[in-house]
Coordinates of C-alpha atoms in Angstrom, one line a residue:
X1039 CA 99.7 105.7 68.5
X1040 CA 99.8 105.8 72.3
X1041 CA 98.7 109.1 73.8
X1042 CA 102.1 109.7 75.4
X1043 CA 103.7 110.0 72.0
X1044 CA 101.8 113.2 71.2
X1045 CA 103.7 115.3 73.7
X1046 CA 107.3 116.5 73.6
X1047 CA 109.2 118.8 71.4
X1048 CA 109.3 116.6 68.3
X1049 CA 105.9 114.9 68.5
X1050 CA 103.8 115.0 65.3
X1051 CA 106.6 116.1 63.0
X1052 CA 109.8 114.7 61.5
X1053 CA 112.5 117.4 61.3
X1054 CA 114.7 117.4 58.3
X1055 CA 118.0 115.6 58.6
X1056 CA 119.7 119.0 58.3
X1057 CA 118.0 120.1 61.5
X1058 CA 120.1 117.6 63.4
X1059 CA 123.4 117.9 61.7
X1060 CA 122.5 115.4 58.9
X1061 CA 120.8 112.9 61.1
X1062 CA 117.4 111.5 60.4
X1063 CA 115.1 112.0 63.4
X1064 CA 112.4 109.5 64.5
X1065 CA 109.7 109.7 67.2
X1066 CA 108.3 106.6 68.8
X1067 CA 106.6 105.6 72.0
X1068 CA 109.1 102.9 72.8
X1069 CA 112.7 102.3 71.7
X1070 CA 113.9 98.7 72.3
X1071 CA 117.7 98.1 72.1
X1072 CA 118.5 94.5 71.2
X1073 CA 116.6 92.1 69.0
X1074 CA 117.3 88.8 70.8
X1075 CA 114.6 86.8 72.4
X1076 CA 113.9 89.4 75.1
X1077 CA 114.0 92.5 72.8
X1078 CA 111.9 90.8 70.1
X1079 CA 109.4 89.7 72.7
X1080 CA 109.1 93.2 74.2
X1081 CA 108.6 94.7 70.7
X1082 CA 106.0 92.0 69.8
X1083 CA 104.0 92.5 73.1
X1084 CA 104.3 96.4 72.8
X1085 CA 102.8 96.4 69.3
X1086 CA 100.0 94.2 70.6
X1087 CA 99.3 97.1 73.0
X1088 CA 99.2 99.7 70.4
X1089 CA 102.6 101.4 71.0
X1090 CA 104.7 102.7 68.2
X1091 CA 108.0 100.8 68.5
X1092 CA 111.5 100.9 67.1
X1093 CA 113.7 97.8 67.6
X1094 CA 117.4 98.3 67.0
X1095 CA 119.9 95.5 66.8
X1096 CA 123.7 95.9 66.6
X1097 CA 124.1 92.6 64.7
X1098 CA 121.6 90.2 63.3
X1099 CA 118.2 89.4 64.8
X1100 CA 118.8 86.7 67.4
X1101 CA 122.5 86.6 66.4
X1102 CA 123.9 86.4 69.9
X1103 CA 122.9 84.0 72.7
X1104 CA 119.3 83.6 71.5
X1105 CA 120.3 81.4 68.6
X1106 CA 122.8 79.4 70.6
X1107 CA 120.6 77.6 73.1
X1108 CA 120.2 73.8 73.7
X1109 CA 116.9 74.2 71.7
X1110 CA 114.8 73.1 74.6
X1111 CA 111.6 74.7 75.9
X1112 CA 111.7 73.4 79.4
X1113 CA 110.9 74.0 83.0
X1114 CA 114.3 73.0 84.1
X1115 CA 114.7 69.7 85.8
X1116 CA 118.0 70.9 87.4
X1117 CA 116.2 73.9 88.9
X1118 CA 113.5 71.6 90.3
X1119 CA 116.1 69.4 92.0
X1120 CA 117.9 72.5 93.4
X1121 CA 114.6 73.8 94.7
X1122 CA 114.1 70.7 96.9
X1123 CA 117.7 70.4 97.9
X1124 CA 117.9 74.0 99.0
X1125 CA 114.2 74.5 99.9
X1126 CA 114.3 77.5 97.5
X1127 CA 110.8 78.6 96.5
X1128 CA 112.3 81.0 93.9
X1129 CA 113.6 78.0 91.9
X1130 CA 110.2 76.3 92.2
X1131 CA 108.3 79.4 90.9
X1132 CA 110.7 79.6 88.0
X1133 CA 110.1 76.0 87.1
X1134 CA 106.3 76.4 87.3
X1135 CA 106.3 79.6 85.2
X1136 CA 108.6 78.0 82.6
X1137 CA 106.4 74.9 82.3
X1138 CA 103.3 77.0 81.6
X1139 CA 105.3 78.9 78.9
X1140 CA 106.5 75.7 77.4
X1141 CA 102.9 74.7 76.8
X1142 CA 102.2 78.2 75.3
X1143 CA 104.8 77.9 72.6
X1144 CA 104.0 74.3 71.7
X1145 CA 100.4 75.5 71.1
X1146 CA 101.1 78.8 69.5
X1147 CA 103.9 77.8 67.1
X1148 CA 103.4 74.0 66.4
X1149 CA 105.6 74.2 63.3
X1150 CA 108.6 75.6 65.3
X1151 CA 108.1 73.6 68.5
X1152 CA 107.3 70.0 69.3
X1153 CA 107.1 67.6 72.3
X1154 CA 110.3 65.7 72.9
X1155 CA 110.6 62.7 75.2
X1156 CA 113.8 62.4 77.2
X1157 CA 115.2 59.3 79.0
X1158 CA 117.0 59.6 82.3
X1159 CA 119.0 56.4 82.9
X1160 CA 119.5 54.9 86.4
X1161 CA 121.9 52.3 87.7
X1162 CA 120.0 51.4 90.9
X1163 CA 116.3 50.8 91.7
X1164 CA 116.4 53.5 94.4
X1165 CA 117.7 56.0 91.7
X1166 CA 114.7 55.1 89.5
X1167 CA 112.3 55.7 92.4
X1168 CA 114.0 59.0 93.2
X1169 CA 113.7 60.4 89.7
X1170 CA 110.3 59.0 89.2
X1171 CA 109.0 61.0 92.2
X1172 CA 110.9 64.1 91.2
X1173 CA 109.6 64.0 87.6
X1174 CA 106.1 63.3 89.0
X1175 CA 106.4 66.7 90.7
X1176 CA 107.6 68.2 87.4
X1177 CA 104.5 66.8 85.7
X1178 CA 102.2 68.1 88.5
X1179 CA 103.6 71.6 88.4
X1180 CA 102.5 71.9 84.8
X1181 CA 98.9 71.2 85.9
X1182 CA 96.4 71.2 83.1
X1183 CA 99.1 72.5 80.8
X1184 CA 101.0 69.1 81.0
X1185 CA 102.3 67.8 77.7
X1186 CA 102.8 64.2 78.8
X1187 CA 103.3 62.1 82.0
X1188 CA 106.7 60.7 83.0
X1189 CA 107.0 56.9 82.9
X1190 CA 109.3 54.2 84.0
X1191 CA 111.5 52.5 81.4
X1192 CA 112.7 48.9 81.7
X1193 CA 116.2 47.8 80.6
X1194 CA 114.7 46.6 77.3
X1195 CA 112.9 49.9 76.7
X1196 CA 116.1 51.8 77.3
X1197 CA 117.9 49.7 74.8
X1198 CA 115.2 50.1 72.3
X1199 CA 115.1 53.9 72.7
X1200 CA 118.9 54.3 72.8
X1201 CA 120.5 51.2 71.2
X1202 CA 124.1 52.2 71.8
X1203 CA 123.7 53.4 75.4
X1204 CA 125.7 51.6 78.0
X1205 CA 123.9 49.0 80.2
X1206 CA 121.8 50.5 82.9
X1207 CA 119.2 49.3 85.4
X1208 CA 116.4 51.1 83.5
X1209 CA 115.3 54.7 83.5
X1210 CA 112.5 57.3 83.7
X1211 CA 111.2 59.1 80.6
X1212 CA 109.6 62.6 80.7
X1213 CA 108.5 65.2 78.2
X1214 CA 109.8 68.7 77.4
X1215 CA 109.7 70.8 74.2
X1216 CA 112.3 71.1 71.4
X1217 CA 112.2 74.2 69.3
X1218 CA 114.0 76.4 66.7
X1219 CA 115.3 79.3 68.7
X1220 CA 116.5 81.4 65.9
X1221 CA 113.3 81.1 63.8
X1222 CA 111.0 81.9 66.8
X1223 CA 113.2 84.9 67.6
X1224 CA 113.0 86.1 64.0
X1225 CA 109.2 85.6 63.6
X1226 CA 108.6 87.5 66.8
X1227 CA 110.6 90.5 65.4
X1228 CA 109.0 90.2 61.9
X1229 CA 105.5 90.0 63.3
X1230 CA 106.1 93.2 65.3
X1231 CA 107.5 94.8 62.1
X1232 CA 104.4 93.7 60.2
X1233 CA 102.2 95.3 62.8
X1234 CA 104.1 98.6 62.3
X1235 CA 107.3 98.4 64.4
X1236 CA 110.5 99.9 62.8
X1237 CA 113.2 97.2 62.7
X1238 CA 116.9 98.0 62.1
X1239 CA 119.7 95.5 62.1
X1240 CA 123.5 96.3 62.0
X1241 CA 122.4 99.4 63.8
X1242 CA 124.3 100.0 67.1
X1243 CA 123.2 102.5 69.7
X1244 CA 126.3 104.6 70.3
X1245 CA 124.9 107.4 72.5
X1246 CA 122.0 108.2 74.8
X1247 CA 120.8 111.7 75.3
X1248 CA 119.2 113.2 78.4
X1249 CA 117.1 116.3 78.8
X1250 CA 117.5 119.1 81.4
X1251 CA 115.7 116.9 84.0
X1252 CA 118.2 114.1 83.6
X1253 CA 115.6 111.9 81.9
X1254 CA 116.5 110.0 78.7
X1255 CA 115.0 111.7 75.6
X1256 CA 116.8 110.2 72.6
X1257 CA 119.2 107.5 71.4
X1258 CA 121.8 107.9 68.6
X1259 CA 122.3 104.9 66.4
X1260 CA 125.0 104.2 63.9
X1261 CA 124.6 101.8 60.9
X1262 CA 127.3 99.5 59.5
X1263 CA 127.9 102.2 56.8
X1264 CA 128.3 105.0 59.4
X1265 CA 124.9 106.5 59.0
X1266 CA 123.6 108.1 62.2
X1267 CA 120.0 108.4 63.3
X1268 CA 118.3 110.0 66.3
X1269 CA 115.5 108.1 68.0
X1270 CA 113.3 110.2 70.3
X1271 CA 111.1 108.1 72.5
X1272 CA 108.9 108.2 75.6
X1273 CA 110.4 105.0 77.0
X1274 CA 113.7 103.1 76.4
X1275 CA 114.2 99.4 77.0
X1276 CA 117.7 97.8 77.2
X1277 CA 117.4 94.1 76.2
X1278 CA 121.0 93.4 75.2
X1279 CA 121.5 90.2 77.2
X1280 CA 125.2 89.8 78.2
X1281 CA 125.9 93.3 77.1
X1282 CA 123.2 94.9 79.3
X1283 CA 125.8 96.6 81.5
X1284 CA 127.3 98.5 78.5
X1285 CA 123.9 100.2 77.8
X1286 CA 123.3 100.8 81.5
X1287 CA 126.6 102.5 81.9
X1288 CA 126.1 104.5 78.7
X1289 CA 122.9 105.8 80.4
X1290 CA 124.4 106.2 83.9
X1291 CA 128.2 106.0 84.1
X1292 CA 128.1 105.0 87.8
X1293 CA 125.6 102.1 87.4
X1294 CA 127.1 99.1 89.1
X1295 CA 127.7 96.0 86.9
X1296 CA 125.0 93.4 87.2
X1297 CA 125.7 90.8 84.6
X1298 CA 127.6 87.6 84.8
X1299 CA 128.4 85.7 81.6
X1300 CA 128.4 81.9 81.6
X1301 CA 129.4 80.1 78.4
X1302 CA 127.3 77.1 77.4
X1303 CA 129.1 75.0 74.7
X1304 CA 127.4 72.6 72.3
X1305 CA 128.6 70.1 69.7
X1306 CA 126.7 68.3 67.0
X1307 CA 127.8 64.7 66.1
X1308 CA 127.3 63.2 62.7
X1309 CA 126.2 60.0 64.3
X1310 CA 122.5 59.7 65.3
X1311 CA 122.6 58.3 68.9
X1312 CA 118.8 58.9 69.3
X1313 CA 117.4 56.9 66.3
X1314 CA 113.9 56.6 68.0
X1315 CA 113.6 60.3 68.6
X1316 CA 114.1 60.0 72.4
X1317 CA 116.7 62.2 73.9
X1318 CA 119.1 61.4 76.8
X1319 CA 119.5 63.4 80.0
X1320 CA 122.7 62.6 81.8
X1321 CA 121.6 63.2 85.4
X1322 CA 124.9 64.2 86.9
X1323 CA 128.3 65.3 85.6
X1324 CA 131.5 65.9 87.5
X1325 CA 130.6 69.6 88.0
X1326 CA 127.1 68.8 89.2
X1327 CA 125.2 69.8 86.0
X1328 CA 122.9 67.8 83.8
X1329 CA 123.9 67.1 80.2
X1330 CA 121.7 66.6 77.2
X1331 CA 122.2 64.4 74.1
X1332 CA 119.3 65.2 71.7
X1333 CA 118.0 64.2 68.3
X1334 CA 118.9 67.0 65.9
X1335 CA 118.3 66.8 62.1
X1336 CA 119.3 63.1 62.0
X1337 CA 122.3 63.8 64.1
X1338 CA 123.0 64.3 67.8
X1339 CA 123.2 67.6 69.7
X1340 CA 125.3 67.5 72.9
X1341 CA 125.4 70.2 75.6
X1342 CA 125.9 72.1 77.6
X1343 CA 128.8 73.3 79.7
X1344 CA 128.9 76.1 82.2
X1345 CA 132.0 78.2 82.3
X1346 CA 132.3 81.8 83.5
X1347 CA 133.8 83.8 80.7
X1348 CA 134.2 87.3 79.2
X1349 CA 131.6 88.6 76.8
X1350 CA 134.2 88.5 74.0
X1351 CA 134.8 84.7 74.5
X1352 CA 131.1 83.7 74.8
X1353 CA 130.4 82.3 71.4
X1354 CA 133.2 79.7 70.8
X1355 CA 133.7 76.5 72.7
X1356 CA 137.1 76.0 74.1
X1357 CA 139.0 72.8 73.2
X1358 CA 138.7 71.7 76.9
X1359 CA 134.9 72.1 76.7
X1360 CA 134.6 70.1 73.5
X1361 CA 136.8 67.4 75.1
X1362 CA 134.6 67.4 78.2
X1363 CA 131.5 66.8 76.1
X1364 CA 133.1 64.1 74.0
X1365 CA 134.3 62.3 77.1
X1366 CA 130.7 62.1 78.3
X1367 CA 129.6 60.8 74.9
X1368 CA 132.2 58.0 75.0
X1369 CA 131.3 57.2 78.6
X1370 CA 127.6 56.8 77.9
X1371 CA 128.0 55.3 74.4
X1372 CA 131.1 53.2 74.8
X1373 CA 130.7 51.5 71.3
X1374 CA 131.2 55.0 69.8
X1375 CA 134.8 55.7 70.4
X1376 CA 135.4 58.0 67.5
X1377 CA 132.5 60.5 67.4
X1378 CA 132.6 63.0 64.5
X1379 CA 131.8 66.6 65.3
X1380 CA 130.0 68.3 62.4
X1381 CA 129.3 71.6 64.1
X1382 CA 130.0 73.4 67.4
X1383 CA 128.9 76.6 69.0
X1384 CA 128.6 78.3 72.4
X1385 CA 126.4 81.0 73.8
X1386 CA 126.8 83.4 76.8
X1387 CA 124.0 83.0 79.3
X1388 CA 123.1 86.5 80.7
X1389 CA 123.0 85.7 84.4
X1390 CA 122.3 88.3 87.2
X1391 CA 125.4 88.6 89.3
X1392 CA 124.6 87.1 92.7
X1393 CA 124.8 89.5 95.6
X1394 CA 127.7 88.7 98.0
X1395 CA 128.4 85.4 96.4
X1396 CA 131.1 83.9 94.2
X1397 CA 130.9 83.4 90.5
X1398 CA 129.5 79.9 90.5
X1399 CA 127.1 80.3 87.7
X1400 CA 125.7 76.8 88.0
X1401 CA 124.0 78.0 91.3
X1402 CA 122.5 81.2 89.9
X1403 CA 118.7 81.2 89.6
X1404 CA 117.8 81.9 86.0
X1405 CA 115.2 84.4 87.0
X1406 CA 114.9 87.7 85.4
X1407 CA 114.9 91.2 86.8
X1408 CA 113.5 94.4 85.3
X1409 CA 115.5 97.5 86.5
X1410 CA 114.6 101.1 86.0
X1411 CA 117.5 103.6 86.4
X1412 CA 116.9 107.1 87.7
X1413 CA 117.3 108.4 84.1
X1414 CA 114.4 106.2 83.0
X1415 CA 116.3 103.4 81.2
X1416 CA 114.4 100.1 81.7
X1417 CA 116.7 97.1 81.5
X1418 CA 115.5 93.5 81.4
X1419 CA 118.2 91.2 82.6
X1420 CA 118.7 87.5 83.2
X1421 CA 115.9 85.0 82.4
X1422 CA 115.8 82.1 79.9
X1423 CA 114.4 81.6 76.4
X1424 CA 111.3 79.7 77.6
X1425 CA 110.2 82.6 79.8
X1426 CA 110.7 85.4 77.3
X1427 CA 107.0 86.3 77.3
X1428 CA 106.6 86.9 81.1
X1429 CA 109.9 88.8 80.9
X1430 CA 108.3 91.1 78.2
X1431 CA 105.1 91.6 80.3
X1432 CA 107.2 92.6 83.3
X1433 CA 109.2 95.0 81.1
X1434 CA 106.1 96.6 79.8
X1435 CA 104.8 97.1 83.3
X1436 CA 108.0 99.2 83.9
X1437 CA 107.5 101.0 80.6
X1438 CA 103.9 101.8 81.6
X1439 CA 105.3 103.7 84.6
X1440 CA 107.6 105.7 82.3
X1441 CA 104.7 106.6 80.1
X1442 CA 102.6 107.7 83.1
X1443 CA 99.5 106.2 81.3
X1444 CA 98.0 102.8 81.3
X1445 CA 98.7 100.6 78.3
X1446 CA 95.7 99.4 76.3
X1447 CA 94.9 95.7 76.6
X1448 CA 96.8 93.5 74.2
X1449 CA 95.1 92.7 70.9
X1450 CA 95.4 89.4 69.2
X1451 CA 98.5 89.2 67.0
X1452 CA 99.1 85.7 65.5
X1453 CA 102.7 84.9 64.9
X1454 CA 103.7 84.9 61.2
X1455 CA 103.2 81.5 59.8
X1456 CA 100.3 80.6 62.2
X1457 CA 96.5 80.6 61.6
X1458 CA 94.3 83.4 62.9
X1459 CA 93.1 80.8 65.4
X1460 CA 96.3 78.9 66.6
X1461 CA 94.2 75.8 67.1
X1462 CA 93.7 75.6 63.3
X1463 CA 97.4 75.9 62.4
X1464 CA 98.2 72.1 62.4
X1465 CA 95.1 71.3 60.2
X1466 CA 96.0 74.1 57.7
X1467 CA 99.6 72.8 57.6
X1468 CA 98.4 69.4 56.5
X1469 CA 96.4 71.0 53.7
X1470 CA 99.4 73.2 52.7
X1471 CA 101.7 70.1 52.5
X1472 CA 99.5 68.8 49.6
X1473 CA 100.0 72.1 47.7
X1474 CA 103.7 72.1 48.3
X1475 CA 104.0 68.6 46.8
X1476 CA 102.7 70.1 43.5
X1477 CA 105.0 73.2 43.8
X1478 CA 108.3 71.5 44.5
X1479 CA 110.5 69.6 42.0
X1480 CA 110.3 65.8 42.1
X1481 CA 113.5 65.0 43.9
X1482 CA 114.5 62.4 46.5
X1483 CA 114.5 65.3 49.0
X1484 CA 110.9 66.4 48.3
X1485 CA 109.3 65.0 51.4
X1486 CA 112.1 66.4 53.5
X1487 CA 111.9 69.7 51.7
X1488 CA 108.2 70.0 52.5
X1489 CA 108.9 69.4 56.2
X1490 CA 111.7 71.9 56.2
X1491 CA 109.7 74.6 54.5
X1492 CA 106.8 74.2 56.9
X1493 CA 109.2 74.1 59.8
X1494 CA 110.7 77.4 58.8
X1495 CA 107.7 79.3 57.5
X1496 CA 104.6 77.6 58.8
X1497 CA 101.6 78.6 56.7
X1498 CA 103.8 81.1 54.9
X1499 CA 105.8 78.3 53.2
X1500 CA 103.8 78.2 50.0
X1501 CA 104.3 81.9 49.3
X1502 CA 108.1 81.6 49.6
X1503 CA 108.4 79.2 46.6
X1504 CA 105.2 79.7 44.6
X1505 CA 106.4 82.6 42.4
X1506 CA 110.0 81.4 42.1
X1507 CA 111.2 79.6 38.9
X1508 CA 111.4 75.9 39.3
X1509 CA 115.2 75.9 39.3
X1510 CA 115.1 78.2 42.3
X1511 CA 113.1 75.6 44.2
X1512 CA 115.7 72.8 43.7
X1513 CA 117.1 71.6 47.1
X1514 CA 120.7 72.7 47.4
X1515 CA 121.7 70.3 50.2
X1516 CA 120.7 66.8 51.5
X1517 CA 121.5 67.9 55.1
X1518 CA 118.9 70.6 55.1
X1519 CA 117.1 71.1 51.8
X1520 CA 117.3 74.8 51.5
X1521 CA 116.6 76.2 48.0
X1522 CA 117.6 79.4 46.2
X1523 CA 114.1 80.9 46.6
X1524 CA 114.5 80.7 50.4
X1525 CA 117.9 82.4 50.3
X1526 CA 116.3 85.2 48.2
X1527 CA 113.4 85.4 50.7
X1528 CA 115.8 85.7 53.6
X1529 CA 117.7 88.5 52.0
X1530 CA 114.7 90.5 50.8
X1531 CA 112.1 89.8 53.5
X1532 CA 113.9 88.7 56.6
X1533 CA 116.8 91.2 57.0
X1534 CA 119.5 88.7 56.2
X1535 CA 122.7 90.5 55.1
X1536 CA 125.4 87.9 55.4
X1537 CA 125.9 84.2 54.5
X1538 CA 126.0 83.5 58.2
X1539 CA 122.6 85.2 58.7
X1540 CA 121.2 82.9 56.1
X1541 CA 122.9 79.6 56.9
X1542 CA 123.0 79.8 60.7
X1543 CA 119.7 81.5 61.6
X1544 CA 117.3 81.7 58.6
X1545 CA 118.0 78.0 58.3
X1546 CA 120.0 75.8 60.6
X1547 CA 122.5 74.4 58.1
X1548 CA 125.6 75.9 59.8
X1549 CA 124.4 74.7 63.2
X1550 CA 124.1 71.1 61.9
X1551 CA 127.0 70.8 59.4
X1552 CA 129.6 73.6 59.3
X1553 CA 131.4 72.2 56.2
X1554 CA 128.1 72.0 54.2
X1555 CA 127.3 75.6 55.1
X1556 CA 130.8 76.6 54.0
X1557 CA 130.2 74.9 50.6
X1558 CA 127.0 77.0 50.1
X1559 CA 128.5 80.3 51.3
X1560 CA 129.7 81.4 47.9
X1561 CA 126.2 80.9 46.4
X1562 CA 124.6 82.9 49.2
X1563 CA 127.2 85.7 48.9
X1564 CA 126.4 85.8 45.1
X1565 CA 122.7 86.4 45.9
X1566 CA 123.7 89.1 48.4
X1567 CA 125.8 90.9 45.8
X1568 CA 122.8 91.0 43.5
X1569 CA 120.7 92.9 46.0

């Protein structure tokens, strides 16, 4: 335990619930509110530094914006273009930082993240030259952490990569990372829990208490069943994304709002428009954004939009947004006039409100800020998935000031599912695949099931199914071959408490095919009832 936790009125003892009017009382070094990408990363990095941590989440782990991204680990081609057009060094720093982090996750979690090549089509030779130069700078910014160099594509190469794409002069291909956002979020939180952090879901912070000096001393949480608990801590972090202002104003009623919510909508098409595994970047839309069409479980993920919205309307695409995305699909793939949408979702980007500017969220730099209020509440705001680790480091620098003591250097803490030495993970995954072949039933989906299990659990895949009866290992769907053993594991080991937790975030079935997830919901609910 960190030295700062030994001081204070309640350090070293746990009062009885009766002493606090029936509430259980806890003492930790650090209380983190919100278990999305930011909060889970802060908890993970704090446990690496020896802090005792409690991580409280009002819903499910990563259940908000963090599971609703475009599934890309990227530096941000759009930000690079803006940096040059506006001579904005802040944009350039953001791109450089994100490119380094992209490489980190591809190395540290190879079962969750992979390199993805994207094609950027051009209609004129000058456009090809323009993008080739720009993407050359993108490559150069990654330095030695580059994951592949951009290259020119001829008309024939574009047709081969994207057979249904409309005719174009050629294009430029470049590399970024594609990843499973919900699983990475979950594994960060579970790894912190394994190291000793307390993790609560469906546990909303309803009150913050201050002492006689005006400094925060405790948070009161309430579970879905109405149970209240008091969390005394030496430092408090607000990592609630688009809801950051709610916690800030709970701590300090006069705190000015800082957050702007921008809704990014996505659809998944049944048709596979990227049969060679190369995605498409549409370089410019009517509103000046880029648009992605990406390979996604044998289908096509299309996104994203950028609409200012309320927090309450952040998770569902509007009919207008879906029509907007489909119109671009038909424009770029004119042979596909009747695309079938199998799933749709939206996420609210937590953007920092620009000072003295309008609400054009497409012009907001996706940088983060760590704010400390006078009462001691540390809020991490803004940012993007790819840079969750630097966000956590900056947050812990602010926490260190609250603790008035230097934090220990971080210890090695491999992510669940990885080898002790991350460089060995890929080799050990190949060895595990042979064991899984013997463990799984001989079905047409077996090869796909091995890939799915390893994608979700990495080196932990074998343990998920090894002790389950053979009938519990049978794949339940040909879309994503989840089995009953996985459902039980999600409920008992991964804090899943609803069918949506299991089918949207513990596996991606609902994100790929909503109707197929609906078919399996009764089975999942039956498992939940047997808890």
